[in-house]
Amino acid sequence: MSFFGGGTDYPEYFKRAGRRGAVIGMAIDKYIYISALRLSGIQPYRYRLSYSRLETVTQASDIQHNVVRVGLSVYGCNEDLDISIMSDMPASTGLGSSSAFTVGFVNLLSALQNRPRTKLDLAKEAIHIERDLLQERVGVQDQLHAAFGGINRFDFDANGFSIRPVAMSSDCLEALCSSLLLIYTGQTRHASATLDEQIQKTTENKVDRELSDLLALVDQGMDLLQGNDPETMLRDFGAMMHEGWKIKLSLSSKISSSDINTLYDVARRHGALGGKLCGAGGGGFLLMVVPPAYQKSVIEAVSPARVVPVGLDTLGSTIIMR
């Protein structure tokens, strides 16, 4: 999930002449697990997929799951497979689950074919599948977070991108991670549909000032997170998140809604320092910065909305067992 700079990670913005994008964000300790078992060939199908639905097909081209179908084709994987997918969190909630899945599936296919890929390879190939082959209107940060793990700054321009870890003290890191709560809005959405208006405005240069303001928060956020005073860091971090939230609302009328705005305001009145809607917006999870002393008050105030604490993942996409 991103903290600062979201919206500038779309090629429609940073590939324009003289433009660049940057984001700061983190990989969270919520996971998608993808397993694959080689089949004996006796079964009356060649591929079995188990996720929110069950698929059994004899041709890879008949697979309905877009990433699996395209991935098997791109990597020339012709083995008979039983593929199971499990997830800690629901899909279409702004937590980058689709990109995390794509990164993980590329990693899985690499392991099956005994062709290890670097974390950078995983991110780039996932971006290629999502944006070029599936024509999804997504940015290019979720794939990087999922591949690399940790808290990082990613910079983008027409020539590519670079990765810079955020060097935080243990005290500041503890203060940050212990103060992050996800509040479920109860609404799911598809990122591509939510982004139509924002991408259109970006293409037509109508939100350049707002995107520049979001980009400026990245440099400020980098300095802030790498400071030495946890209390000051957390207070200012929350204030900057709130500033980013206000700017982000101007990018598209579909980013938020009256119900979501009310939920955000209630959390702020009961101790949250700031926050944002995760991902493209339109639903999913609100990420709120809430010092531990106020978390009980916030959780009670937003009830019956579900609240999920999150921590940091430092490993990125990983092969657990071969």
Tab-separated table of C-alpha atoms in Angstrom:
chain	number	residue	atom	x	y	z
A	1	MET	CA	0.000	0.000	0.000
A	2	SER	CA	1.277	3.468	-0.863
A	3	PHE	CA	1.680	6.348	1.554
A	4	PHE	CA	2.648	9.208	-0.741
A	5	GLY	CA	2.753	9.802	-4.496
A	6	GLY	CA	-0.087	7.529	-5.572
A	7	GLY	CA	-1.395	8.644	-8.955
A	8	THR	CA	2.055	9.574	-10.289
A	9	ASP	CA	2.912	5.900	-10.926
A	10	TYR	CA	0.833	5.719	-14.109
A	11	PRO	CA	2.773	5.744	-17.389
A	12	GLU	CA	0.096	8.091	-18.728
A	13	TYR	CA	1.698	10.632	-16.402
A	14	PHE	CA	5.389	9.884	-15.900
A	15	LYS	CA	6.166	8.976	-19.519
A	16	ARG	CA	5.175	12.418	-20.743
A	17	ALA	CA	8.041	14.749	-21.605
A	18	GLY	CA	9.564	16.362	-18.553
A	19	ARG	CA	7.493	14.375	-16.092
A	20	ARG	CA	8.472	11.908	-13.409
A	21	GLY	CA	6.600	9.970	-10.788
A	22	ALA	CA	7.506	8.630	-7.368
A	23	VAL	CA	5.825	6.798	-4.526
A	24	ILE	CA	6.639	5.714	-0.999
A	25	GLY	CA	4.837	2.674	0.308
A	26	MET	CA	5.132	-0.656	2.025
A	27	ALA	CA	4.357	-4.315	1.571
A	28	ILE	CA	1.992	-5.507	4.299
A	29	ASP	CA	1.896	-8.829	6.130
A	30	LYS	CA	-1.203	-10.085	4.318
A	31	TYR	CA	-0.651	-12.694	1.666
A	32	ILE	CA	-1.890	-14.566	-1.366
A	33	TYR	CA	-0.827	-18.210	-1.457
A	34	ILE	CA	-0.600	-19.959	-4.824
A	35	SER	CA	0.204	-23.660	-5.006
A	36	ALA	CA	0.629	-25.898	-8.021
A	37	LEU	CA	0.633	-29.673	-8.138
A	38	ARG	CA	1.741	-31.552	-11.236
A	39	LEU	CA	-1.020	-33.929	-12.322
A	40	SER	CA	-0.511	-37.528	-13.372
A	41	GLY	CA	-2.369	-37.119	-16.667
A	42	ILE	CA	-5.028	-39.649	-15.676
A	43	GLN	CA	-7.597	-36.969	-14.834
A	44	PRO	CA	-10.224	-36.053	-17.454
A	45	TYR	CA	-8.838	-32.493	-17.467
A	46	ARG	CA	-5.391	-30.915	-17.800
A	47	TYR	CA	-5.917	-27.901	-15.566
A	48	ARG	CA	-7.820	-27.571	-12.324
A	49	LEU	CA	-8.075	-24.112	-10.728
A	50	SER	CA	-9.496	-23.553	-7.275
A	51	TYR	CA	-10.125	-19.951	-6.142
A	52	SER	CA	-13.475	-18.162	-5.698
A	53	ARG	CA	-14.685	-20.558	-8.360
A	54	LEU	CA	-13.614	-23.983	-9.562
A	55	GLU	CA	-12.386	-24.544	-13.107
A	56	THR	CA	-11.509	-27.826	-14.793
A	57	VAL	CA	-10.471	-27.536	-18.445
A	58	THR	CA	-8.484	-29.459	-21.015
A	59	GLN	CA	-7.056	-26.425	-22.831
A	60	ALA	CA	-5.221	-23.528	-21.172
A	61	SER	CA	-6.972	-21.148	-23.565
A	62	ASP	CA	-10.295	-22.093	-21.943
A	63	ILE	CA	-9.224	-20.922	-18.486
A	64	GLN	CA	-11.372	-18.008	-17.329
A	65	HIS	CA	-8.867	-16.615	-14.818
A	66	ASN	CA	-7.143	-14.000	-16.970
A	67	VAL	CA	-3.716	-13.957	-15.320
A	68	VAL	CA	-3.445	-17.740	-15.162
A	69	ARG	CA	-4.539	-18.157	-18.786
A	70	VAL	CA	-2.144	-15.514	-20.111
A	71	GLY	CA	0.680	-16.548	-17.792
A	72	LEU	CA	0.610	-20.175	-18.907
A	73	SER	CA	0.677	-19.022	-22.518
A	74	VAL	CA	3.448	-16.429	-22.118
A	75	TYR	CA	5.759	-18.822	-20.286
A	76	GLY	CA	4.938	-21.836	-22.429
A	77	CYS	CA	3.937	-23.952	-19.452
A	78	ASN	CA	2.392	-27.102	-20.905
A	79	GLU	CA	2.333	-29.285	-17.807
A	80	ASP	CA	-0.938	-30.618	-16.397
A	81	LEU	CA	-1.494	-28.644	-13.200
A	82	ASP	CA	-3.778	-28.400	-10.204
A	83	ILE	CA	-3.549	-24.760	-9.045
A	84	SER	CA	-5.004	-23.541	-5.747
A	85	ILE	CA	-5.265	-19.897	-4.703
A	86	MET	CA	-5.879	-18.670	-1.147
A	87	SER	CA	-5.844	-15.114	0.160
A	88	ASP	CA	-5.762	-13.438	3.570
A	89	MET	CA	-7.814	-10.504	2.278
A	90	PRO	CA	-10.674	-10.097	-0.225
A	91	ALA	CA	-9.990	-9.062	-3.809
A	92	SER	CA	-10.898	-5.661	-5.289
A	93	THR	CA	-10.332	-3.776	-2.043
A	94	GLY	CA	-7.375	-1.553	-2.975
A	95	LEU	CA	-4.646	-3.658	-1.407
A	96	GLY	CA	-2.941	-4.534	-4.675
A	97	SER	CA	-4.110	-8.137	-4.585
A	98	SER	CA	-4.314	-8.490	-8.373
A	99	SER	CA	-0.733	-7.328	-8.832
A	100	ALA	CA	0.447	-9.390	-5.859
A	101	PHE	CA	-1.178	-12.419	-7.473
A	102	THR	CA	0.457	-11.717	-10.830
A	103	VAL	CA	3.891	-11.340	-9.227
A	104	GLY	CA	3.360	-14.539	-7.257
A	105	PHE	CA	2.129	-16.481	-10.281
A	106	VAL	CA	5.157	-15.430	-12.349
A	107	ASN	CA	7.337	-16.546	-9.436
A	108	LEU	CA	5.515	-19.879	-9.272
A	109	LEU	CA	5.882	-20.532	-12.999
A	110	SER	CA	9.569	-19.632	-12.756
A	111	ALA	CA	10.009	-22.226	-10.011
A	112	LEU	CA	8.111	-24.889	-11.984
A	113	GLN	CA	10.363	-24.279	-14.966
A	114	ASN	CA	13.499	-23.984	-12.817
A	115	ARG	CA	14.176	-20.508	-14.224
A	116	PRO	CA	14.692	-18.240	-11.200
A	117	ARG	CA	13.970	-14.552	-11.698
A	118	THR	CA	15.162	-11.546	-9.737
A	119	LYS	CA	12.698	-9.403	-7.812
A	120	LEU	CA	13.063	-6.747	-10.499
A	121	ASP	CA	12.269	-9.345	-13.176
A	122	LEU	CA	9.145	-10.415	-11.286
A	123	ALA	CA	7.867	-6.843	-11.055
A	124	LYS	CA	8.603	-5.978	-14.679
A	125	GLU	CA	7.013	-9.137	-16.034
A	126	ALA	CA	3.920	-8.685	-13.871
A	127	ILE	CA	3.587	-5.109	-15.163
A	128	HIS	CA	3.873	-6.425	-18.734
A	129	ILE	CA	1.128	-8.999	-18.163
A	130	GLU	CA	-1.268	-6.576	-16.484
A	131	ARG	CA	-0.778	-3.457	-18.566
A	132	ASP	CA	0.340	-4.700	-21.985
A	133	LEU	CA	-1.292	-8.095	-22.380
A	134	LEU	CA	-4.453	-7.700	-20.284
A	135	GLN	CA	-4.780	-3.942	-20.916
A	136	GLU	CA	-5.590	-3.281	-17.258
A	137	ARG	CA	-5.577	0.416	-16.316
A	138	VAL	CA	-3.309	-0.025	-13.333
A	139	GLY	CA	-0.235	1.751	-12.056
A	140	VAL	CA	3.203	0.217	-11.680
A	141	GLN	CA	3.850	0.398	-7.937
A	142	ASP	CA	1.858	-2.552	-6.548
A	143	GLN	CA	3.915	-5.025	-8.546
A	144	LEU	CA	7.122	-3.534	-7.128
A	145	HIS	CA	5.876	-3.598	-3.531
A	146	ALA	CA	4.805	-7.233	-3.917
A	147	ALA	CA	8.096	-8.276	-5.487
A	148	PHE	CA	10.510	-6.444	-3.184
A	149	GLY	CA	8.732	-6.245	0.178
A	150	GLY	CA	9.764	-3.702	2.796
A	151	ILE	CA	9.253	0.067	2.807
A	152	ASN	CA	10.614	1.636	-0.350
A	153	ARG	CA	10.641	4.675	-2.555
A	154	PHE	CA	10.132	3.963	-6.246
A	155	ASP	CA	10.909	6.619	-8.866
A	156	PHE	CA	9.548	6.481	-12.407
A	157	ASP	CA	10.300	8.273	-15.657
A	158	ALA	CA	10.256	7.541	-19.375
A	159	ASN	CA	13.512	5.560	-19.078
A	160	GLY	CA	12.357	3.164	-16.373
A	161	PHE	CA	12.334	3.151	-12.602
A	162	SER	CA	14.620	2.946	-9.583
A	163	ILE	CA	14.238	1.516	-6.085
A	164	ARG	CA	15.449	3.113	-2.866
A	165	PRO	CA	14.782	1.491	0.529
A	166	VAL	CA	13.514	3.851	3.226
A	167	ALA	CA	16.099	3.699	6.032
A	168	MET	CA	14.042	3.929	9.227
A	169	SER	CA	15.236	3.593	12.808
A	170	SER	CA	13.748	0.686	14.737
A	171	ASP	CA	11.882	3.103	17.042
A	172	CYS	CA	10.301	4.989	14.142
A	173	LEU	CA	9.440	1.776	12.327
A	174	GLU	CA	7.753	0.382	15.431
A	175	ALA	CA	5.814	3.627	15.963
A	176	LEU	CA	4.599	3.549	12.351
A	177	CYS	CA	3.648	-0.115	12.095
A	178	SER	CA	1.856	-0.158	15.458
A	179	SER	CA	-0.295	2.784	14.315
A	180	LEU	CA	-1.633	1.475	10.996
A	181	LEU	CA	-5.219	0.252	10.846
A	182	LEU	CA	-7.230	-0.855	7.834
A	183	ILE	CA	-10.939	-0.022	8.028
A	184	TYR	CA	-13.120	-1.922	5.580
A	185	THR	CA	-15.664	0.299	3.841
A	186	GLY	CA	-17.793	-2.706	2.909
A	187	GLN	CA	-17.536	-1.852	-0.790
A	188	THR	CA	-15.506	-3.644	-3.459
A	189	ARG	CA	-14.609	-2.228	-6.836
A	190	HIS	CA	-12.542	-2.950	-9.944
A	191	ALA	CA	-9.579	-0.599	-10.183
A	192	SER	CA	-9.777	-0.148	-13.957
A	193	ALA	CA	-13.375	1.069	-13.802
A	194	THR	CA	-12.657	3.435	-10.911
A	195	LEU	CA	-9.640	4.898	-12.689
A	196	ASP	CA	-11.272	5.829	-15.992
A	197	GLU	CA	-11.989	9.428	-14.993
A	198	GLN	CA	-8.619	9.934	-13.303
A	199	ILE	CA	-6.637	8.547	-16.246
A	200	GLN	CA	-8.661	10.672	-18.661
A	201	LYS	CA	-7.901	13.813	-16.664
A	202	THR	CA	-4.236	12.808	-16.422
A	203	THR	CA	-4.001	12.296	-20.171
A	204	GLU	CA	-5.621	15.681	-20.785
A	205	ASN	CA	-3.225	17.459	-18.352
A	206	LYS	CA	-6.149	18.502	-16.155
A	207	VAL	CA	-4.661	17.311	-12.855
A	208	ASP	CA	-0.990	18.165	-13.333
A	209	ARG	CA	-0.947	20.569	-10.384
A	210	GLU	CA	-2.558	18.029	-8.063
A	211	LEU	CA	-0.181	15.276	-9.164
A	212	SER	CA	2.775	17.615	-8.661
A	213	ASP	CA	1.545	18.300	-5.125
A	214	LEU	CA	1.299	14.559	-4.462
A	215	LEU	CA	4.809	14.108	-5.842
A	216	ALA	CA	6.144	16.803	-3.504
A	217	LEU	CA	4.875	14.787	-0.533
A	218	VAL	CA	7.224	11.958	-1.520
A	219	ASP	CA	10.387	13.997	-0.879
A	220	GLN	CA	8.932	15.345	2.376
A	221	GLY	CA	7.835	11.875	3.415
A	222	MET	CA	11.273	10.406	2.762
A	223	ASP	CA	12.912	12.952	5.069
A	224	LEU	CA	10.217	12.476	7.691
A	225	LEU	CA	10.333	8.675	7.833
A	226	GLN	CA	14.119	8.680	8.070
A	227	GLY	CA	14.090	10.992	11.088
A	228	ASN	CA	14.997	10.035	14.658
A	229	ASP	CA	12.007	11.169	16.761
A	230	PRO	CA	9.180	8.584	16.628
A	231	GLU	CA	6.578	10.867	18.200
A	232	THR	CA	7.252	13.757	15.826
A	233	MET	CA	7.496	11.397	12.871
A	234	LEU	CA	4.109	9.816	13.569
A	235	ARG	CA	2.344	13.144	14.160
A	236	ASP	CA	3.703	14.699	10.975
A	237	PHE	CA	3.206	11.482	8.999
A	238	GLY	CA	-0.490	11.481	9.883
A	239	ALA	CA	-0.819	15.149	8.926
A	240	MET	CA	0.851	14.501	5.559
A	241	MET	CA	-1.417	11.529	4.901
A	242	HIS	CA	-4.412	13.770	5.538
A	243	GLU	CA	-3.012	16.378	3.155
A	244	GLY	CA	-2.539	13.717	0.499
A	245	TRP	CA	-6.115	12.515	1.055
A	246	LYS	CA	-7.486	15.983	0.363
A	247	ILE	CA	-5.432	16.312	-2.822
A	248	LYS	CA	-6.350	12.833	-4.037
A	249	LEU	CA	-10.065	13.578	-3.750
A	250	SER	CA	-9.699	16.204	-6.472
A	251	LEU	CA	-8.378	13.698	-9.031
A	252	SER	CA	-11.702	11.989	-9.662
A	253	SER	CA	-15.295	12.096	-8.452
A	254	LYS	CA	-15.181	8.294	-8.160
A	255	ILE	CA	-12.378	8.092	-5.600
A	256	SER	CA	-14.648	8.429	-2.578
A	257	SER	CA	-18.317	8.664	-1.590
A	258	SER	CA	-20.376	10.323	1.128
A	259	ASP	CA	-20.396	7.117	3.199
A	260	ILE	CA	-16.640	6.712	2.927
A	261	ASN	CA	-16.064	10.385	3.748
A	262	THR	CA	-18.222	9.981	6.849
A	263	LEU	CA	-16.256	6.903	7.933
A	264	TYR	CA	-12.984	8.796	7.462
A	265	ASP	CA	-14.242	11.811	9.429
A	266	VAL	CA	-15.496	9.636	12.286
A	267	ALA	CA	-12.084	7.980	12.582
A	268	ARG	CA	-10.391	11.390	12.613
A	269	ARG	CA	-12.687	12.722	15.333
A	270	HIS	CA	-11.799	9.785	17.567
A	271	GLY	CA	-8.027	9.973	17.301
A	272	ALA	CA	-6.872	9.073	13.790
A	273	LEU	CA	-4.165	11.469	12.601
A	274	GLY	CA	-4.868	11.008	8.913
A	275	GLY	CA	-5.337	8.393	6.262
A	276	LYS	CA	-6.349	7.538	2.727
A	277	LEU	CA	-8.311	5.089	0.639
A	278	CYS	CA	-6.073	2.277	-0.486
A	279	GLY	CA	-5.465	1.777	-4.182
A	280	ALA	CA	-7.593	3.474	-6.796
A	281	GLY	CA	-10.358	4.323	-4.343
A	282	GLY	CA	-14.064	3.854	-4.865
A	283	GLY	CA	-14.292	1.404	-1.959
A	284	GLY	CA	-12.117	-1.192	-0.319
A	285	PHE	CA	-10.053	-0.245	2.716
A	286	LEU	CA	-9.276	3.021	4.412
A	287	LEU	CA	-5.744	3.092	5.773
A	288	MET	CA	-5.755	5.192	8.940
A	289	VAL	CA	-2.861	6.332	11.113
A	290	VAL	CA	-4.049	5.808	14.692
A	291	PRO	CA	-1.678	5.922	17.693
A	292	PRO	CA	-2.213	2.850	19.897
A	293	ALA	CA	-3.749	4.947	22.697
A	294	TYR	CA	-6.668	5.904	20.415
A	295	GLN	CA	-7.224	2.635	18.576
A	296	LYS	CA	-9.922	1.283	20.871
A	297	SER	CA	-11.863	4.538	20.527
A	298	VAL	CA	-11.583	4.511	16.737
A	299	ILE	CA	-12.559	0.839	16.452
A	300	GLU	CA	-15.665	1.406	18.566
A	301	ALA	CA	-16.592	4.595	16.682
A	302	VAL	CA	-16.467	3.030	13.205
A	303	SER	CA	-18.305	-0.148	14.244
A	304	PRO	CA	-19.746	-2.230	12.600
A	305	ALA	CA	-17.024	-1.592	10.002
A	306	ARG	CA	-14.320	-4.246	10.303
A	307	VAL	CA	-10.870	-3.068	11.409
A	308	VAL	CA	-7.679	-4.975	10.595
A	309	PRO	CA	-4.233	-4.123	12.029
A	310	VAL	CA	-1.378	-4.585	9.574
A	311	GLY	CA	2.365	-4.968	9.822
A	312	LEU	CA	5.355	-4.925	7.509
A	313	ASP	CA	6.440	-7.702	5.161
A	314	THR	CA	10.168	-7.583	4.464
A	315	LEU	CA	10.578	-10.505	2.053
A	316	GLY	CA	8.345	-9.816	-0.930
A	317	SER	CA	7.193	-12.647	-3.174
A	318	THR	CA	8.701	-15.889	-1.880
A	319	ILE	CA	8.788	-19.568	-2.840
A	320	ILE	CA	7.818	-21.331	0.374
A	321	MET	CA	8.345	-24.965	-0.629
A	322	ARG	CA	9.427	-26.789	-3.769
